[in-house]
Amino acid sequence: MISFQSKLPKTGTNIFSVMSALAQQADAINLSQGFPDFECSPELVSLVNQAMQQGHNQYAPMTGLLSLREAIAAKTQELYGASYHPDNEITVTAGGTQAIFTAICATIHPNDEVIIFEPAYDCYAPAIQLMGGVVKRMELEPPDYRINWTMVRRLISSHTKMVILNSPHNPTATVLQEEDIRELISLTHKTDILILSDEVYEHIIFDGQPHRSMARYPELAERSLIVASFGKLFHITGWKVGYCMAPAWLMNEFRKIHQFNVFSVNTPMQYALADFLQVKEAYLGLADFYQQKRDYFRSGLESSRFELLPCAGAYFQSVKFNHISEDNDLLFAKTLIDRVGVAAVPNSAFYSKKTDFGILRFCFAKKQETLTKAVEQLLKV
Ligand code: GLN
């Protein structure tokens, strides 16, 4: 018998894979895992074809295709007034999750403390633990999930290395406000604390609110690794392409890890993305596109028995169900698949202590037909 010690003994398969598999088995409408069920732009697909046919099928540069990094720099400059140099401050990654993992791997030493806010996307804590870091969790509560900055200050110690933020937020659909930014600036001022800012839903923000990217604020940008995702931007989650931006000294460390982790990202996709980023409407129209879906889904569920939580950004709608059932949220989510054929994610999955507020998360990045059917079924609850 081989003796072996797991590096993540308590970790099972992530909730998105679990719920998607259950949805598939039951042939249910899958509003659990966050991904669009509609096609990306055909132009994007033909740009990839073209790139392949033109022979762009070997390794891309380790840091990403220069024309893509230039397009990212131009977009960031235009939207957030921030200048990131394509040569040494932007790296193309194999999706947001890889960028997050690499950022944590490049910065966290054993015993470094990292503050995360829960509910949190599920990849943050394991990555910190794998580096020997200590996860300092702060639980946020529904319905508004506001960050209590006085409490955050209490979590800061001489070991605090990083704070991880995510706006627009998965799963709660909240967005950082100006007041949060002010607090963050004062909290980190004259410290060595880094910020890892997961901004993969930056363009999916509703009701005319601006996305408060760390890039906009020089005091924060100087200590931030910003993570973005083309999967969310262009409905291509399966391509697994994203990027990370950081000041040169930090990006240098990021690249030291990136080169041994993925080395480089698929070449034809990068050619296509560099071209497609020139069409600004493709991403500037995203907020309106998803706001219509949000509004349809919310108004459809208004007469249901669920209580809708606010939704200011990202493509998730949370609902409260604990006045309907006393089941825990995982059990309720499974019952929902069996009884009405709709799959959701139980929000306790986003808390390390599995805190259960009786809330489910639905993804509304779905075609009209799917949303119509889902609403119809959910009204039967
Ligand atoms: N980001 C998506 C979600 O929150 C899915 C990512 C994944 O499946 N790992 O559902």
Tab-separated table of C-alpha atoms and ligand atoms in Angstrom:
chain	number	residue	atom	x	y	z
A	1	MET	CA	0.000	0.000	0.000
A	2	ILE	CA	1.451	3.345	-0.973
A	3	SER	CA	1.275	5.935	1.771
A	4	PHE	CA	0.144	9.262	0.390
A	5	GLN	CA	-0.915	12.529	1.947
A	6	SER	CA	-3.379	14.610	-0.057
A	7	LYS	CA	-2.499	18.274	-0.505
A	8	LEU	CA	-6.196	19.156	-0.338
A	9	PRO	CA	-7.669	16.409	1.836
A	10	LYS	CA	-11.040	18.070	2.329
A	11	THR	CA	-11.593	19.137	-1.257
A	12	GLY	CA	-14.057	17.330	-3.491
A	13	THR	CA	-15.183	18.046	-7.049
A	14	ASN	CA	-16.228	21.675	-7.488
A	15	ILE	CA	-19.924	22.492	-7.210
A	16	PHE	CA	-20.245	23.660	-10.849
A	17	SER	CA	-19.182	20.289	-12.209
A	18	VAL	CA	-21.374	18.471	-9.681
A	19	MET	CA	-24.543	20.457	-10.441
A	20	SER	CA	-23.966	20.435	-14.208
A	21	ALA	CA	-23.581	16.644	-14.111
A	22	LEU	CA	-26.803	16.273	-12.087
A	23	ALA	CA	-28.606	18.581	-14.528
A	24	GLN	CA	-27.386	16.517	-17.450
A	25	GLN	CA	-28.401	13.196	-15.875
A	26	ALA	CA	-31.897	14.499	-15.186
A	27	ASP	CA	-32.113	16.342	-18.506
A	28	ALA	CA	-32.880	19.488	-16.506
A	29	ILE	CA	-32.505	23.115	-17.587
A	30	ASN	CA	-29.009	23.957	-16.437
A	31	LEU	CA	-28.911	27.354	-14.725
A	32	SER	CA	-26.220	26.144	-12.329
A	33	GLN	CA	-22.785	26.485	-13.931
A	34	GLY	CA	-22.083	29.989	-15.226
A	35	PHE	CA	-21.753	29.761	-19.000
A	36	PRO	CA	-23.801	30.968	-21.974
A	37	ASP	CA	-25.917	28.384	-23.817
A	38	PHE	CA	-25.884	30.492	-27.000
A	39	GLU	CA	-23.266	30.861	-29.713
A	40	CYS	CA	-20.450	33.386	-29.830
A	41	SER	CA	-20.116	35.696	-32.821
A	42	PRO	CA	-19.582	33.688	-36.059
A	43	GLU	CA	-16.989	36.284	-37.011
A	44	LEU	CA	-14.890	35.264	-34.060
A	45	VAL	CA	-15.031	31.626	-35.143
A	46	SER	CA	-14.011	32.480	-38.703
A	47	LEU	CA	-11.128	34.594	-37.402
A	48	VAL	CA	-9.839	31.505	-35.564
A	49	ASN	CA	-10.263	29.444	-38.731
A	50	GLN	CA	-8.365	32.011	-40.702
A	51	ALA	CA	-5.554	32.101	-38.171
A	52	MET	CA	-5.274	28.308	-38.299
A	53	GLN	CA	-5.316	28.271	-42.075
A	54	GLN	CA	-2.693	30.959	-42.203
A	55	GLY	CA	-0.466	28.635	-40.234
A	56	HIS	CA	-0.552	30.237	-36.798
A	57	ASN	CA	-0.432	26.876	-35.111
A	58	GLN	CA	2.789	26.907	-33.115
A	59	TYR	CA	3.565	28.338	-29.681
A	60	ALA	CA	2.545	31.888	-29.063
A	61	PRO	CA	5.014	34.051	-27.143
A	62	MET	CA	5.106	33.104	-23.453
A	63	THR	CA	3.546	36.422	-22.454
A	64	GLY	CA	0.835	36.327	-25.132
A	65	LEU	CA	0.603	37.554	-28.696
A	66	LEU	CA	1.908	41.127	-28.876
A	67	SER	CA	-1.027	42.381	-30.961
A	68	LEU	CA	-3.434	40.988	-28.353
A	69	ARG	CA	-1.545	42.563	-25.475
A	70	GLU	CA	-1.561	45.855	-27.395
A	71	ALA	CA	-5.309	45.617	-27.914
A	72	ILE	CA	-5.813	44.907	-24.193
A	73	ALA	CA	-3.625	47.895	-23.293
A	74	ALA	CA	-5.618	50.184	-25.613
A	75	LYS	CA	-8.954	48.997	-24.207
A	76	THR	CA	-7.762	49.460	-20.618
A	77	GLN	CA	-6.466	52.930	-21.406
A	78	GLU	CA	-9.704	53.952	-23.036
A	79	LEU	CA	-12.060	52.527	-20.433
A	80	TYR	CA	-10.158	53.079	-17.207
A	81	GLY	CA	-7.622	55.770	-18.109
A	82	ALA	CA	-4.805	53.479	-17.021
A	83	SER	CA	-1.680	52.695	-18.914
A	84	TYR	CA	-0.415	49.122	-18.812
A	85	HIS	CA	2.580	48.435	-20.994
A	86	PRO	CA	2.086	45.431	-23.302
A	87	ASP	CA	5.774	44.499	-22.930
A	88	ASN	CA	5.922	44.015	-19.220
A	89	GLU	CA	2.560	44.620	-17.555
A	90	ILE	CA	0.095	42.348	-19.379
A	91	THR	CA	0.142	38.555	-19.758
A	92	VAL	CA	-2.375	36.417	-21.630
A	93	THR	CA	-3.524	33.416	-19.568
A	94	ALA	CA	-5.474	30.209	-20.060
A	95	GLY	CA	-8.576	31.786	-18.520
A	96	GLY	CA	-9.332	33.679	-15.330
A	97	THR	CA	-8.852	30.742	-12.971
A	98	GLN	CA	-5.312	30.129	-14.194
A	99	ALA	CA	-4.494	33.816	-13.814
A	100	ILE	CA	-5.788	33.742	-10.230
A	101	PHE	CA	-3.830	30.595	-9.393
A	102	THR	CA	-0.633	31.956	-10.921
A	103	ALA	CA	-1.046	35.313	-9.162
A	104	ILE	CA	-1.406	33.564	-5.797
A	105	CYS	CA	1.450	31.174	-6.538
A	106	ALA	CA	3.730	34.074	-7.459
A	107	THR	CA	3.062	36.120	-4.343
A	108	ILE	CA	2.072	34.003	-1.351
A	109	HIS	CA	4.759	32.545	0.922
A	110	PRO	CA	4.090	30.081	3.748
A	111	ASN	CA	2.229	31.782	6.619
A	112	ASP	CA	1.297	34.844	4.575
A	113	GLU	CA	-2.278	35.833	5.335
A	114	VAL	CA	-4.807	36.504	2.594
A	115	ILE	CA	-8.168	38.123	3.260
A	116	ILE	CA	-11.087	36.819	1.244
A	117	PHE	CA	-14.760	37.684	1.429
A	118	GLU	CA	-17.244	34.836	1.480
A	119	PRO	CA	-19.329	33.810	-0.356
A	120	ALA	CA	-16.296	33.543	-2.604
A	121	TYR	CA	-15.534	31.962	-5.939
A	122	ASP	CA	-14.277	28.515	-5.094
A	123	CYS	CA	-10.708	28.623	-6.404
A	124	TYR	CA	-9.270	31.318	-4.110
A	125	ALA	CA	-8.913	29.442	-0.825
A	126	PRO	CA	-7.391	26.186	-2.171
A	127	ALA	CA	-4.757	28.115	-4.123
A	128	ILE	CA	-3.756	30.048	-0.987
A	129	GLN	CA	-3.616	26.852	1.064
A	130	LEU	CA	-1.477	25.083	-1.509
A	131	MET	CA	1.119	27.854	-1.144
A	132	GLY	CA	1.107	27.420	2.623
A	133	GLY	CA	-0.760	30.691	3.053
A	134	VAL	CA	-3.384	31.326	5.684
A	135	VAL	CA	-6.908	32.170	4.545
A	136	LYS	CA	-8.527	34.940	6.603
A	137	ARG	CA	-12.208	34.775	5.790
A	138	MET	CA	-14.825	37.353	6.327
A	139	GLU	CA	-18.409	36.260	5.860
A	140	LEU	CA	-20.755	38.665	4.113
A	141	GLU	CA	-24.465	38.388	4.674
A	142	PRO	CA	-27.497	38.647	2.459
A	143	PRO	CA	-29.323	40.498	1.166
A	144	ASP	CA	-26.778	43.261	0.451
A	145	TYR	CA	-23.469	41.478	1.244
A	146	ARG	CA	-21.753	44.792	2.057
A	147	ILE	CA	-18.164	44.681	3.280
A	148	ASN	CA	-17.802	45.954	6.824
A	149	TRP	CA	-14.444	47.686	6.573
A	150	THR	CA	-14.095	48.121	10.326
A	151	MET	CA	-14.166	44.341	10.577
A	152	VAL	CA	-11.659	44.060	7.744
A	153	ARG	CA	-9.247	46.286	9.668
A	154	ARG	CA	-9.461	43.848	12.549
A	155	LEU	CA	-8.310	41.040	10.274
A	156	ILE	CA	-5.171	42.908	9.234
A	157	SER	CA	-1.937	41.798	10.893
A	158	SER	CA	1.771	42.078	10.178
A	159	HIS	CA	1.365	38.859	8.126
A	160	THR	CA	-1.356	40.208	5.828
A	161	LYS	CA	-0.024	39.841	2.298
A	162	MET	CA	-3.062	40.170	0.111
A	163	VAL	CA	-6.737	41.041	-0.127
A	164	ILE	CA	-8.795	39.319	-2.836
A	165	LEU	CA	-11.670	41.276	-4.321
A	166	ASN	CA	-14.223	40.356	-6.940
A	167	SER	CA	-16.492	42.910	-8.578
A	168	PRO	CA	-18.994	42.379	-10.176
A	169	HIS	CA	-19.281	39.560	-7.711
A	170	ASN	CA	-19.864	35.873	-8.237
A	171	PRO	CA	-22.182	34.613	-6.753
A	172	THR	CA	-23.876	37.611	-5.077
A	173	ALA	CA	-24.091	39.976	-8.085
A	174	THR	CA	-22.985	42.954	-5.960
A	175	VAL	CA	-20.540	45.583	-7.215
A	176	LEU	CA	-17.946	47.653	-5.356
A	177	GLN	CA	-19.072	51.190	-4.584
A	178	GLU	CA	-16.988	54.378	-4.375
A	179	GLU	CA	-17.090	54.141	-0.596
A	180	ASP	CA	-15.521	50.654	-0.738
A	181	ILE	CA	-12.744	52.020	-2.906
A	182	ARG	CA	-12.073	54.857	-0.438
A	183	GLU	CA	-11.884	52.352	2.400
A	184	LEU	CA	-9.583	50.098	0.417
A	185	ILE	CA	-7.258	52.989	-0.380
A	186	SER	CA	-7.039	54.026	3.237
A	187	LEU	CA	-6.664	50.430	4.423
A	188	THR	CA	-3.730	49.672	2.136
A	189	HIS	CA	-2.069	53.099	2.213
A	190	LYS	CA	1.599	52.818	3.270
A	191	THR	CA	1.359	49.042	3.661
A	192	ASP	CA	2.836	46.239	1.554
A	193	ILE	CA	-0.563	44.629	1.077
A	194	LEU	CA	-1.264	43.401	-2.449
A	195	ILE	CA	-4.675	43.245	-4.094
A	196	LEU	CA	-5.826	40.432	-6.332
A	197	SER	CA	-8.807	41.815	-8.193
A	198	ASP	CA	-10.991	39.303	-9.982
A	199	GLU	CA	-12.742	41.470	-12.577
A	200	VAL	CA	-13.879	38.795	-14.993
A	201	TYR	CA	-17.440	40.217	-15.098
A	202	GLU	CA	-16.231	43.823	-15.647
A	203	HIS	CA	-18.551	44.418	-18.619
A	204	ILE	CA	-21.618	42.813	-17.098
A	205	ILE	CA	-22.762	45.625	-14.844
A	206	PHE	CA	-26.265	47.030	-14.730
A	207	ASP	CA	-28.349	50.173	-14.339
A	208	GLY	CA	-25.624	52.442	-15.694
A	209	GLN	CA	-23.179	51.813	-12.862
A	210	PRO	CA	-19.488	52.191	-13.706
A	211	HIS	CA	-17.163	49.246	-13.159
A	212	ARG	CA	-14.710	50.312	-10.476
A	213	SER	CA	-11.618	48.569	-11.776
A	214	MET	CA	-8.522	48.756	-9.604
A	215	ALA	CA	-6.889	50.124	-12.761
A	216	ARG	CA	-8.785	53.399	-12.325
A	217	TYR	CA	-7.157	54.218	-8.990
A	218	PRO	CA	-3.358	54.693	-9.101
A	219	GLU	CA	-3.024	54.063	-5.332
A	220	LEU	CA	-4.661	50.664	-5.819
A	221	ALA	CA	-3.315	49.815	-9.272
A	222	GLU	CA	0.280	50.048	-7.990
A	223	ARG	CA	-0.369	47.023	-5.730
A	224	SER	CA	-2.936	45.124	-7.814
A	225	LEU	CA	-2.992	42.079	-10.017
A	226	ILE	CA	-6.122	42.443	-12.162
A	227	VAL	CA	-7.673	39.365	-13.731
A	228	ALA	CA	-9.943	39.472	-16.799
A	229	SER	CA	-11.642	36.868	-18.982
A	230	PHE	CA	-12.460	36.680	-22.673
A	231	GLY	CA	-14.809	33.801	-21.899
A	232	LYS	CA	-17.206	36.175	-20.154
A	233	LEU	CA	-16.602	38.977	-22.622
A	234	PHE	CA	-17.311	37.147	-25.880
A	235	HIS	CA	-19.367	34.103	-24.781
A	236	ILE	CA	-16.440	31.718	-25.234
A	237	THR	CA	-15.909	30.162	-21.803
A	238	GLY	CA	-14.656	26.981	-23.497
A	239	TRP	CA	-11.734	28.725	-25.153
A	240	LYS	CA	-10.149	29.392	-21.768
A	241	VAL	CA	-8.420	32.662	-22.579
A	242	GLY	CA	-8.026	35.550	-20.167
A	243	TYR	CA	-5.304	37.874	-18.970
A	244	CYS	CA	-3.626	39.456	-16.004
A	245	MET	CA	-2.421	43.042	-15.656
A	246	ALA	CA	-0.075	44.304	-12.950
A	247	PRO	CA	2.761	46.792	-12.456
A	248	ALA	CA	5.981	45.592	-14.099
A	249	TRP	CA	7.721	44.414	-10.900
A	250	LEU	CA	4.729	42.274	-9.975
A	251	MET	CA	4.089	41.061	-13.526
A	252	ASN	CA	7.718	39.958	-13.658
A	253	GLU	CA	7.045	37.613	-10.732
A	254	PHE	CA	3.768	36.467	-12.295
A	255	ARG	CA	5.558	35.518	-15.511
A	256	LYS	CA	8.208	33.513	-13.672
A	257	ILE	CA	5.428	31.127	-12.640
A	258	HIS	CA	3.321	31.425	-15.795
A	259	GLN	CA	6.194	30.222	-18.010
A	260	PHE	CA	6.463	26.950	-16.089
A	261	ASN	CA	2.765	26.477	-15.526
A	262	VAL	CA	1.192	26.914	-18.968
A	263	PHE	CA	4.122	28.435	-20.865
A	264	SER	CA	1.812	29.989	-23.467
A	265	VAL	CA	-1.828	30.094	-24.508
A	266	ASN	CA	-3.376	28.725	-27.736
A	267	THR	CA	-2.161	30.782	-30.677
A	268	PRO	CA	-5.063	30.927	-33.196
A	269	MET	CA	-7.486	32.103	-30.509
A	270	GLN	CA	-5.161	34.943	-29.632
A	271	TYR	CA	-4.994	36.089	-33.264
A	272	ALA	CA	-8.775	36.077	-33.442
A	273	LEU	CA	-9.188	37.937	-30.153
A	274	ALA	CA	-6.659	40.609	-31.130
A	275	ASP	CA	-8.731	41.356	-34.239
A	276	PHE	CA	-12.104	41.067	-32.586
A	277	LEU	CA	-11.169	43.458	-29.770
A	278	GLN	CA	-11.108	46.206	-32.413
A	279	VAL	CA	-14.922	45.923	-32.599
A	280	LYS	CA	-15.743	47.924	-29.506
A	281	GLU	CA	-19.493	47.320	-29.738
A	282	ALA	CA	-18.869	43.659	-29.021
A	283	TYR	CA	-17.992	44.433	-25.423
A	284	LEU	CA	-19.579	47.851	-24.913
A	285	GLY	CA	-23.022	46.375	-25.634
A	286	LEU	CA	-22.625	43.526	-23.169
A	287	ALA	CA	-24.187	45.270	-20.168
A	288	ASP	CA	-27.396	46.046	-22.091
A	289	PHE	CA	-27.482	42.567	-23.568
A	290	TYR	CA	-27.369	40.930	-20.142
A	291	GLN	CA	-29.535	43.534	-18.452
A	292	GLN	CA	-32.399	42.473	-20.717
A	293	LYS	CA	-31.893	38.882	-19.629
A	294	ARG	CA	-31.712	39.889	-15.982
A	295	ASP	CA	-34.899	41.935	-16.272
A	296	TYR	CA	-36.757	39.162	-18.058
A	297	PHE	CA	-35.695	36.544	-15.518
A	298	ARG	CA	-36.480	38.767	-12.530
A	299	SER	CA	-39.868	39.878	-13.765
A	300	GLY	CA	-40.719	36.278	-14.619
A	301	LEU	CA	-39.926	35.179	-11.084
A	302	GLU	CA	-41.692	38.080	-9.410
A	303	SER	CA	-44.890	36.099	-8.966
A	304	SER	CA	-43.000	32.964	-7.886
A	305	ARG	CA	-42.576	31.930	-4.270
A	306	PHE	CA	-38.885	32.787	-4.349
A	307	GLU	CA	-37.580	36.013	-2.872
A	308	LEU	CA	-35.259	37.761	-5.326
A	309	LEU	CA	-32.023	39.279	-4.062
A	310	PRO	CA	-30.629	42.417	-5.753
A	311	CYS	CA	-28.604	41.906	-8.926
A	312	ALA	CA	-26.240	44.727	-9.893
A	313	GLY	CA	-23.774	42.830	-12.045
A	314	ALA	CA	-22.397	39.493	-13.325
A	315	TYR	CA	-24.848	36.978	-14.781
A	316	PHE	CA	-26.229	35.471	-11.614
A	317	GLN	CA	-29.546	35.903	-9.848
A	318	SER	CA	-29.757	34.724	-6.247
A	319	VAL	CA	-33.057	33.757	-4.682
A	320	LYS	CA	-34.047	33.018	-1.115
A	321	PHE	CA	-36.108	29.894	-0.568
A	322	ASN	CA	-36.034	29.217	3.159
A	323	HIS	CA	-39.638	30.291	3.648
A	324	ILE	CA	-40.593	27.567	1.140
A	325	SER	CA	-38.577	24.663	2.507
A	326	GLU	CA	-36.551	23.778	5.557
A	327	ASP	CA	-34.176	21.638	3.530
A	328	ASN	CA	-30.550	22.660	3.377
A	329	ASP	CA	-29.659	24.449	0.161
A	330	LEU	CA	-27.873	21.507	-1.467
A	331	LEU	CA	-30.803	19.219	-0.839
A	332	PHE	CA	-33.234	21.864	-2.031
A	333	ALA	CA	-31.201	22.362	-5.227
A	334	LYS	CA	-31.290	18.609	-5.867
A	335	THR	CA	-35.027	18.480	-5.213
A	336	LEU	CA	-35.519	21.371	-7.628
A	337	ILE	CA	-33.829	19.325	-10.359
A	338	ASP	CA	-36.030	16.312	-9.627
A	339	ARG	CA	-39.333	18.126	-9.168
A	340	VAL	CA	-39.251	20.969	-11.702
A	341	GLY	CA	-36.216	20.165	-13.821
A	342	VAL	CA	-34.157	23.303	-13.176
A	343	ALA	CA	-30.608	23.226	-11.827
A	344	ALA	CA	-29.095	25.958	-9.608
A	345	VAL	CA	-26.035	26.278	-7.378
A	346	PRO	CA	-26.553	26.171	-3.589
A	347	ASN	CA	-24.776	29.234	-2.203
A	348	SER	CA	-23.371	27.386	0.826
A	349	ALA	CA	-20.818	26.033	-1.668
A	350	PHE	CA	-19.219	29.480	-1.672
A	351	TYR	CA	-18.626	29.499	2.110
A	352	SER	CA	-15.812	27.450	3.621
A	353	LYS	CA	-18.030	26.691	6.614
A	354	LYS	CA	-20.877	25.823	4.248
A	355	THR	CA	-22.939	28.597	5.790
A	356	ASP	CA	-26.470	28.146	4.553
A	357	PHE	CA	-28.710	31.184	4.259
A	358	GLY	CA	-31.267	29.270	2.195
A	359	ILE	CA	-30.155	30.847	-1.074
A	360	LEU	CA	-29.683	29.462	-4.579
A	361	ARG	CA	-27.821	31.013	-7.513
A	362	PHE	CA	-29.269	30.890	-11.025
A	363	CYS	CA	-27.205	31.782	-14.087
A	364	PHE	CA	-29.216	33.815	-16.601
A	365	ALA	CA	-26.601	33.794	-19.382
A	366	LYS	CA	-29.026	31.725	-21.409
A	367	LYS	CA	-30.988	32.117	-24.615
A	368	GLN	CA	-34.521	33.460	-24.403
A	369	GLU	CA	-36.038	30.042	-24.983
A	370	THR	CA	-34.133	28.545	-22.042
A	371	LEU	CA	-35.083	31.410	-19.746
A	372	THR	CA	-38.750	31.190	-20.742
A	373	LYS	CA	-38.841	27.469	-19.983
A	374	ALA	CA	-36.940	27.906	-16.727
A	375	VAL	CA	-39.307	30.631	-15.495
A	376	GLU	CA	-42.303	28.505	-16.436
A	377	GLN	CA	-40.937	25.596	-14.400
A	378	LEU	CA	-39.847	27.702	-11.433
A	379	LEU	CA	-43.338	29.179	-11.120
A	380	LYS	CA	-44.523	25.640	-10.315
A	381	VAL	CA	-42.574	25.643	-7.053
B	1	GLN	N1	-17.450	30.767	-13.276
B	1	GLN	C1	-18.505	29.851	-13.495
B	1	GLN	C2	-19.463	29.804	-12.329
B	1	GLN	O1	-19.304	30.475	-11.382
B	1	GLN	C3	-18.056	28.439	-13.791
B	1	GLN	C4	-16.626	28.091	-13.628
B	1	GLN	C5	-16.370	26.634	-13.439
B	1	GLN	O2	-17.169	25.803	-13.797
B	1	GLN	N2	-15.264	26.335	-12.852
B	1	GLN	O3	-20.405	29.059	-12.389
